[in-house]
Amino acid sequence: MSKILILGKIPPPIGGVTVHVSRLIEWLSERNFNKFEFCDIKKRSAFYIFLKILQCRSIHLHISNPYIQLLFAIFCKITFKKLLLTYHGNWGRYGYSKNIAVNLSACLAYIPIVQNEESLVKAKWWNRNTVLISTFIRSKRIKPLHKELSDKILHIRKACRMLFCTNAWNLTFDKEGKEIYGILDIVLKIANTPGAGLVISDPSGNYQPYVKRHCPGITANIIFISENHDFRNVLALSDAFIRNTTTDGVSLSIHEAIEKNVVVLASDVVRRPAMCRLYTDFSKVNLEEELHEGRQNLNSSAGSGSGPDTLEMLMQLYNRI
C-alpha cells in the first residue's frame, strides 16, 4: 500500500515549522497511524529524497521556501502525484515574485493547507480545494531547562515585578524591511518600564548581537537564550508572552501560553485566539495595565485545550486521499 510521504525537518533548529513536523510524526506514531512515512530533508541526500518521492503517490510538504514549493508542485502535477502543501505563515507576506510563486504552487497543489481565515479566502481563489488546518499540535513532553539557565531566569524572576518573554526562530525581516518579530521594540519598552524584565528566546543566536548593536547599554533585566530549548519552560516562569510580529500564521507559542494560563499580548496583524490582548502599536501599550487586565480575563477554561484537533483533521485528510 502506498503511504503518505511527509517531507520536512525536525529540530534542531527549533522553529514553528520544525516543531509542528516533529509533533505530527510523533503523534501519528502514538496513534498507530501507519499510512505515512517521514523523510527528513535536512539529513537525507537529494537522491534519496527523489527516490522516496517516486515511490509515493501522495506527498505532504513542509518547506517554507516559495520557489521550492513551486518546483515540487510542478513536479507532482506532471507526475500525477497528490501534493498536500502546508503554508506556514500568512498569505501574501512575501514580496512580489515570492507571492507569485506561492499563488502558482497553490494552484498546482492537490490540497493547499493554510493557517487562518484571511489566508483561506485568498488561497481559495487559486485552488478551491484549500483547507484551513492549524499547525498547533499539543505535546505533553517537556524537556526541562538545564539548571544554570533555569537559575538565571529564576534570578531575574525574583528581581522583577513583571517578567515578560518573547521568542523568534531567527532574525528575519518582512517584505517592507521591518523586523518580523519586533524584538527591538520590546527591548526598548521593557527598558523604559520600571520593574519589568524580559526573556528573549532565540536559538539561532542572531538576535543578541543585533539588539546590542542597535540598543547599546540596554542589558539590565534582559536575558537571551541562544540555545535549543523547550520554550514552555520559559512560559511557566513568565507573567506574559509578547507576540509582536508584523505578520503571522499560527503561533504555537500563543497557544502554549494560553494552555499555561499565561497572559498573551499580541499584535493585531491576523486573527488571534480569543484570550489574547491585542494592540496595533506596541510603543503605546501600557504593560502593567495590560498584564493586570489580562490576568483578570484568564479563567479556568483558558488552558482547557478546546478547539479543532489538528492531528485528527490531518489523519482524516490522509485517509481521504
GROMACS .gro file of C-alpha atoms in nm:
model
  321
    1MET     CA    1   0.000   0.000   0.000
    2SER     CA    2   0.135   0.344  -0.094
    3LYS     CA    3   0.186   0.571   0.206
    4ILE     CA    4   0.173   0.946   0.252
    5LEU     CA    5   0.527   1.082   0.234
    6ILE     CA    6   0.577   1.365   0.484
    7LEU     CA    7   0.868   1.586   0.378
    8GLY     CA    8   1.012   1.835   0.623
    9LYS     CA    9   1.263   1.899   0.901
   10ILE     CA   10   1.261   1.830   1.274
   11PRO     CA   11   1.454   2.019   1.546
   12PRO     CA   12   1.719   2.136   1.574
   13PRO     CA   13   1.682   2.416   1.488
   14ILE     CA   14   1.365   2.488   1.686
   15GLY     CA   15   1.101   2.684   1.497
   16GLY     CA   16   0.731   2.676   1.425
   17VAL     CA   17   0.769   2.451   1.120
   18THR     CA   18   1.013   2.202   1.271
   19VAL     CA   19   0.815   2.172   1.596
   20HIS     CA   20   0.493   2.112   1.401
   21VAL     CA   21   0.654   1.839   1.190
   22SER     CA   22   0.814   1.666   1.490
   23ARG     CA   23   0.487   1.664   1.685
   24LEU     CA   24   0.294   1.548   1.378
   25ILE     CA   25   0.508   1.240   1.321
   26GLU     CA   26   0.532   1.174   1.695
   27TRP     CA   27   0.153   1.168   1.744
   28LEU     CA   28   0.079   0.980   1.422
   29SER     CA   29   0.302   0.703   1.557
   30GLU     CA   30   0.143   0.727   1.903
   31ARG     CA   31  -0.200   0.674   1.749
   32ASN     CA   32  -0.072   0.379   1.546
   33PHE     CA   33  -0.141   0.556   1.218
   34ASN     CA   34   0.074   0.353   0.978
   35LYS     CA   35  -0.020   0.518   0.650
   36PHE     CA   36   0.270   0.762   0.646
   37GLU     CA   37   0.646   0.772   0.601
   38PHE     CA   38   0.865   1.061   0.712
   39CYS     CA   39   1.171   1.190   0.527
   40ASP     CA   40   1.392   1.449   0.696
   41ILE     CA   41   1.513   1.667   0.410
   42LYS     CA   42   1.793   1.808   0.626
   43LYS     CA   43   1.951   1.467   0.691
   44ARG     CA   44   1.885   1.287   0.362
   45SER     CA   45   2.058   1.330   0.028
   46ALA     CA   46   1.876   1.476  -0.271
   47PHE     CA   47   1.898   1.139  -0.445
   48TYR     CA   48   1.739   0.955  -0.151
   49ILE     CA   49   1.459   1.215  -0.130
   50PHE     CA   50   1.396   1.183  -0.504
   51LEU     CA   51   1.366   0.804  -0.477
   52LYS     CA   52   1.120   0.836  -0.190
   53ILE     CA   53   0.909   1.081  -0.389
   54LEU     CA   54   0.898   0.838  -0.681
   55GLN     CA   55   0.779   0.558  -0.452
   56CYS     CA   56   0.483   0.753  -0.307
   57ARG     CA   57   0.168   0.872  -0.478
   58SER     CA   58   0.082   1.130  -0.209
   59ILE     CA   59   0.318   1.385  -0.053
   60HIS     CA   60   0.271   1.628   0.235
   61LEU     CA   61   0.528   1.905   0.203
   62HIS     CA   62   0.652   2.130   0.487
   63ILE     CA   63   0.901   2.367   0.325
   64SER     CA   64   0.877   2.745   0.362
   65ASN     CA   65   1.075   2.850   0.052
   66PRO     CA   66   0.816   2.957  -0.210
   67TYR     CA   67   1.036   2.866  -0.507
   68ILE     CA   68   1.094   2.512  -0.378
   69GLN     CA   69   0.721   2.483  -0.310
   70LEU     CA   70   0.655   2.576  -0.672
   71LEU     CA   71   0.911   2.326  -0.807
   72PHE     CA   72   0.753   2.047  -0.601
   73ALA     CA   73   0.407   2.147  -0.718
   74ILE     CA   74   0.512   2.140  -1.084
   75PHE     CA   75   0.686   1.804  -1.044
   76CYS     CA   76   0.388   1.647  -0.866
   77LYS     CA   77   0.149   1.780  -1.128
   78ILE     CA   78   0.336   1.634  -1.424
   79THR     CA   79   0.394   1.301  -1.245
   80PHE     CA   80   0.032   1.272  -1.131
   81LYS     CA   81   0.114   1.277  -0.760
   82LYS     CA   82  -0.115   1.429  -0.498
   83LEU     CA   83   0.058   1.715  -0.319
   84LEU     CA   84  -0.062   1.842   0.018
   85LEU     CA   85   0.119   2.170   0.075
   86THR     CA   86   0.109   2.337   0.417
   87TYR     CA   87   0.179   2.712   0.404
   88HIS     CA   88   0.334   2.801   0.740
   89GLY     CA   89   0.255   3.170   0.755
   90ASN     CA   90   0.017   3.441   0.645
   91TRP     CA   91  -0.082   3.453   0.278
   92GLY     CA   92   0.082   3.734   0.083
   93ARG     CA   93   0.358   3.806   0.336
   94TYR     CA   94   0.638   3.798   0.077
   95GLY     CA   95   0.747   4.036  -0.196
   96TYR     CA   96   0.604   4.025  -0.549
   97SER     CA   97   0.800   3.734  -0.701
   98LYS     CA   98   0.769   3.504  -0.397
   99ASN     CA   99   0.398   3.576  -0.366
  100ILE     CA  100   0.353   3.481  -0.731
  101ALA     CA  101   0.538   3.154  -0.662
  102VAL     CA  102   0.307   3.085  -0.365
  103ASN     CA  103  -0.004   3.152  -0.575
  104LEU     CA  104   0.113   2.924  -0.856
  105SER     CA  105   0.212   2.640  -0.621
  106ALA     CA  106  -0.132   2.659  -0.457
  107CYS     CA  107  -0.293   2.645  -0.800
  108LEU     CA  108  -0.099   2.327  -0.888
  109ALA     CA  109  -0.121   2.152  -0.549
  110TYR     CA  110  -0.384   1.886  -0.484
  111ILE     CA  111  -0.478   2.038  -0.146
  112PRO     CA  112  -0.323   2.360  -0.008
  113ILE     CA  113  -0.340   2.392   0.372
  114VAL     CA  114  -0.348   2.740   0.529
  115GLN     CA  115  -0.338   2.880   0.882
  116ASN     CA  116  -0.608   3.143   0.921
  117GLU     CA  117  -0.938   3.263   0.775
  118GLU     CA  118  -0.779   3.556   0.592
  119SER     CA  119  -0.539   3.324   0.412
  120LEU     CA  120  -0.819   3.078   0.336
  121VAL     CA  121  -1.018   3.340   0.144
  122LYS     CA  122  -0.716   3.438  -0.066
  123ALA     CA  123  -0.591   3.084  -0.128
  124LYS     CA  124  -0.932   2.956  -0.236
  125TRP     CA  125  -0.919   3.199  -0.527
  126TRP     CA  126  -0.624   2.993  -0.658
  127ASN     CA  127  -0.745   2.649  -0.551
  128ARG     CA  128  -1.096   2.575  -0.429
  129ASN     CA  129  -0.969   2.260  -0.253
  130THR     CA  130  -0.780   2.474   0.002
  131VAL     CA  131  -0.849   2.380   0.364
  132LEU     CA  132  -0.788   2.552   0.696
  133ILE     CA  133  -0.597   2.334   0.942
  134SER     CA  134  -0.398   2.486   1.227
  135THR     CA  135  -0.036   2.379   1.272
  136PHE     CA  136  -0.075   2.374   1.650
  137ILE     CA  137  -0.041   2.021   1.788
  138ARG     CA  138  -0.030   1.976   2.163
  139SER     CA  139   0.251   1.789   2.332
  140LYS     CA  140   0.284   1.694   2.699
  141ARG     CA  141   0.651   1.603   2.670
  142ILE     CA  142   0.856   1.894   2.802
  143LYS     CA  143   1.233   1.873   2.820
  144PRO     CA  144   1.343   2.077   3.126
  145LEU     CA  145   1.598   2.355   3.110
  146HIS     CA  146   1.942   2.284   3.246
  147LYS     CA  147   1.993   2.415   3.599
  148GLU     CA  148   2.224   2.705   3.514
  149LEU     CA  149   1.975   2.853   3.271
  150SER     CA  150   1.678   2.785   3.496
  151ASP     CA  151   1.852   2.957   3.790
  152LYS     CA  152   1.932   3.256   3.568
  153ILE     CA  153   1.565   3.302   3.480
  154LEU     CA  154   1.456   3.249   3.842
  155HIS     CA  155   1.702   3.519   3.949
  156ILE     CA  156   1.552   3.778   3.716
  157ARG     CA  157   1.206   3.650   3.811
  158LYS     CA  158   1.273   3.747   4.174
  159ALA     CA  159   1.430   4.079   4.078
  160CYS     CA  160   1.133   4.199   3.869
  161ARG     CA  161   0.770   4.272   3.947
  162MET     CA  162   0.671   4.166   3.593
  163LEU     CA  163   0.852   3.914   3.378
  164PHE     CA  164   0.773   3.907   3.008
  165CYS     CA  165   0.900   3.669   2.745
  166THR     CA  166   0.913   3.657   2.367
  167ASN     CA  167   1.069   3.433   2.103
  168ALA     CA  168   1.198   3.424   1.749
  169TRP     CA  169   1.333   3.135   1.543
  170ASN     CA  170   1.577   3.370   1.369
  171LEU     CA  171   1.644   3.734   1.282
  172THR     CA  172   1.417   3.790   0.980
  173PHE     CA  173   1.255   4.083   0.802
  174ASP     CA  174   0.925   4.122   0.619
  175LYS     CA  175   0.868   4.247   0.264
  176GLU     CA  176   0.880   4.609   0.386
  177GLY     CA  177   1.214   4.557   0.558
  178LYS     CA  178   1.069   4.555   0.909
  179GLU     CA  179   1.191   4.315   1.173
  180ILE     CA  180   0.921   4.043   1.174
  181TYR     CA  181   0.934   3.960   1.546
  182GLY     CA  182   0.961   4.320   1.667
  183ILE     CA  183   1.221   4.234   1.933
  184LEU     CA  184   1.388   4.578   1.933
  185ASP     CA  185   1.056   4.746   2.015
  186ILE     CA  186   1.002   4.504   2.303
  187VAL     CA  187   1.352   4.565   2.442
  188LEU     CA  188   1.303   4.942   2.433
  189LYS     CA  189   0.964   4.915   2.602
  190ILE     CA  190   1.097   4.687   2.879
  191ALA     CA  191   1.395   4.919   2.935
  192ASN     CA  192   1.153   5.207   2.996
  193THR     CA  193   0.910   5.014   3.218
  194PRO     CA  194   1.015   5.012   3.586
  195GLY     CA  195   1.010   4.668   3.745
  196ALA     CA  196   0.987   4.482   3.412
  197GLY     CA  197   1.212   4.201   3.293
  198LEU     CA  198   1.237   4.016   2.964
  199VAL     CA  199   1.348   3.673   2.846
  200ILE     CA  200   1.422   3.654   2.472
  201SER     CA  201   1.423   3.302   2.331
  202ASP     CA  202   1.638   3.293   2.017
  203PRO     CA  203   1.800   2.954   1.947
  204SER     CA  204   1.966   3.096   1.633
  205GLY     CA  205   2.184   3.325   1.847
  206ASN     CA  206   2.148   3.607   1.592
  207TYR     CA  207   1.934   3.844   1.797
  208GLN     CA  208   2.168   3.923   2.085
  209PRO     CA  209   2.439   4.092   1.872
  210TYR     CA  210   2.165   4.263   1.666
  211VAL     CA  211   1.996   4.409   1.975
  212LYS     CA  212   2.325   4.511   2.134
  213ARG     CA  213   2.427   4.685   1.813
  214HIS     CA  214   2.104   4.888   1.795
  215CYS     CA  215   2.043   4.931   2.170
  216PRO     CA  216   2.389   4.964   2.329
  217GLY     CA  217   2.385   4.973   2.707
  218ILE     CA  218   2.039   4.815   2.744
  219THR     CA  219   2.113   4.490   2.925
  220ALA     CA  220   1.952   4.521   3.269
  221ASN     CA  221   1.677   4.266   3.336
  222ILE     CA  222   1.703   4.120   2.985
  223ILE     CA  223   1.811   3.760   2.920
  224PHE     CA  224   1.886   3.600   2.583
  225ILE     CA  225   1.856   3.223   2.544
  226SER     CA  226   2.069   3.132   2.244
  227GLU     CA  227   2.048   2.754   2.256
  228ASN     CA  228   1.789   2.492   2.170
  229HIS     CA  229   1.533   2.457   2.449
  230ASP     CA  230   1.164   2.396   2.513
  231PHE     CA  231   1.004   2.740   2.530
  232ARG     CA  232   0.725   2.612   2.753
  233ASN     CA  233   0.974   2.617   3.043
  234VAL     CA  234   1.017   2.991   2.989
  235LEU     CA  235   0.640   3.045   2.969
  236ALA     CA  236   0.594   2.866   3.302
  237LEU     CA  237   0.820   3.124   3.472
  238SER     CA  238   0.674   3.432   3.298
  239ASP     CA  239   0.382   3.662   3.366
  240ALA     CA  240   0.310   3.731   2.999
  241PHE     CA  241   0.415   3.634   2.649
  242ILE     CA  242   0.457   3.906   2.384
  243ARG     CA  243   0.399   3.823   2.015
  244ASN     CA  244   0.498   4.147   1.844
  245THR     CA  245   0.503   4.024   1.483
  246THR     CA  246   0.437   4.219   1.164
  247THR     CA  247   0.288   3.907   1.002
  248ASP     CA  248   0.193   3.562   1.128
  249GLY     CA  249   0.038   3.226   1.057
  250VAL     CA  250  -0.044   3.023   1.366
  251SER     CA  251   0.177   3.100   1.665
  252LEU     CA  252   0.241   2.776   1.853
  253SER     CA  253   0.374   2.980   2.145
  254ILE     CA  254   0.048   3.173   2.179
  255HIS     CA  255  -0.148   2.851   2.213
  256GLU     CA  256   0.104   2.711   2.459
  257ALA     CA  257   0.091   3.030   2.667
  258ILE     CA  258  -0.290   3.012   2.678
  259GLU     CA  259  -0.270   2.648   2.786
  260LYS     CA  260  -0.049   2.753   3.077
  261ASN     CA  261  -0.275   3.046   3.175
  262VAL     CA  262  -0.007   3.298   3.079
  263VAL     CA  263  -0.125   3.640   2.960
  264VAL     CA  264  -0.068   3.695   2.586
  265LEU     CA  265  -0.007   4.039   2.433
  266ALA     CA  266  -0.018   4.015   2.054
  267SER     CA  267  -0.005   4.246   1.753
  268ASP     CA  268  -0.335   4.272   1.570
  269VAL     CA  269  -0.200   4.162   1.230
  270VAL     CA  270  -0.401   3.840   1.190
  271ARG     CA  271  -0.693   3.680   1.368
  272ARG     CA  272  -0.574   3.572   1.714
  273PRO     CA  273  -0.721   3.337   1.978
  274ALA     CA  274  -0.989   3.499   2.194
  275MET     CA  275  -0.773   3.513   2.509
  276CYS     CA  276  -0.512   3.743   2.351
  277ARG     CA  277  -0.475   4.108   2.446
  278LEU     CA  278  -0.442   4.279   2.107
  279TYR     CA  279  -0.273   4.604   2.011
  280THR     CA  280  -0.185   4.793   1.693
  281ASP     CA  281   0.110   4.999   1.822
  282PHE     CA  282   0.332   4.833   2.081
  283SER     CA  283   0.501   5.160   2.175
  284LYS     CA  284   0.167   5.280   2.317
  285VAL     CA  285   0.095   4.967   2.522
  286ASN     CA  286   0.087   5.009   2.899
  287LEU     CA  287   0.243   4.680   3.004
  288GLU     CA  288   0.131   4.696   3.366
  289GLU     CA  289  -0.231   4.771   3.277
  290GLU     CA  290  -0.242   4.506   3.007
  291LEU     CA  291  -0.092   4.249   3.241
  292HIS     CA  292  -0.346   4.333   3.512
  293GLU     CA  293  -0.644   4.318   3.276
  294GLY     CA  294  -0.509   4.005   3.110
  295ARG     CA  295  -0.488   3.828   3.443
  296GLN     CA  296  -0.846   3.920   3.520
  297ASN     CA  297  -0.960   3.772   3.188
  298LEU     CA  298  -0.784   3.442   3.244
  299ASN     CA  299  -1.016   3.174   3.378
  300SER     CA  300  -1.016   2.805   3.442
  301SER     CA  301  -1.108   2.726   3.081
  302ALA     CA  302  -0.814   2.917   2.929
  303GLY     CA  303  -0.591   2.610   2.913
  304SER     CA  304  -0.859   2.350   2.857
  305GLY     CA  305  -0.734   2.268   2.508
  306SER     CA  306  -1.063   2.331   2.332
  307GLY     CA  307  -1.061   2.388   1.959
  308PRO     CA  308  -1.003   2.185   1.644
  309ASP     CA  309  -0.794   1.870   1.672
  310THR     CA  310  -0.523   1.931   1.413
  311LEU     CA  311  -0.399   1.575   1.423
  312GLU     CA  312  -0.747   1.428   1.372
  313MET     CA  313  -0.813   1.663   1.080
  314LEU     CA  314  -0.486   1.565   0.911
  315MET     CA  315  -0.548   1.192   0.962
  316GLN     CA  316  -0.891   1.230   0.803
  317LEU     CA  317  -0.730   1.412   0.512
  318TYR     CA  318  -0.466   1.140   0.474
  319ASN     CA  319  -0.735   0.870   0.478
  320ARG     CA  320  -0.937   1.056   0.217
  321ILE     CA  321  -0.655   1.075  -0.038
   0.00000   0.00000   0.00000
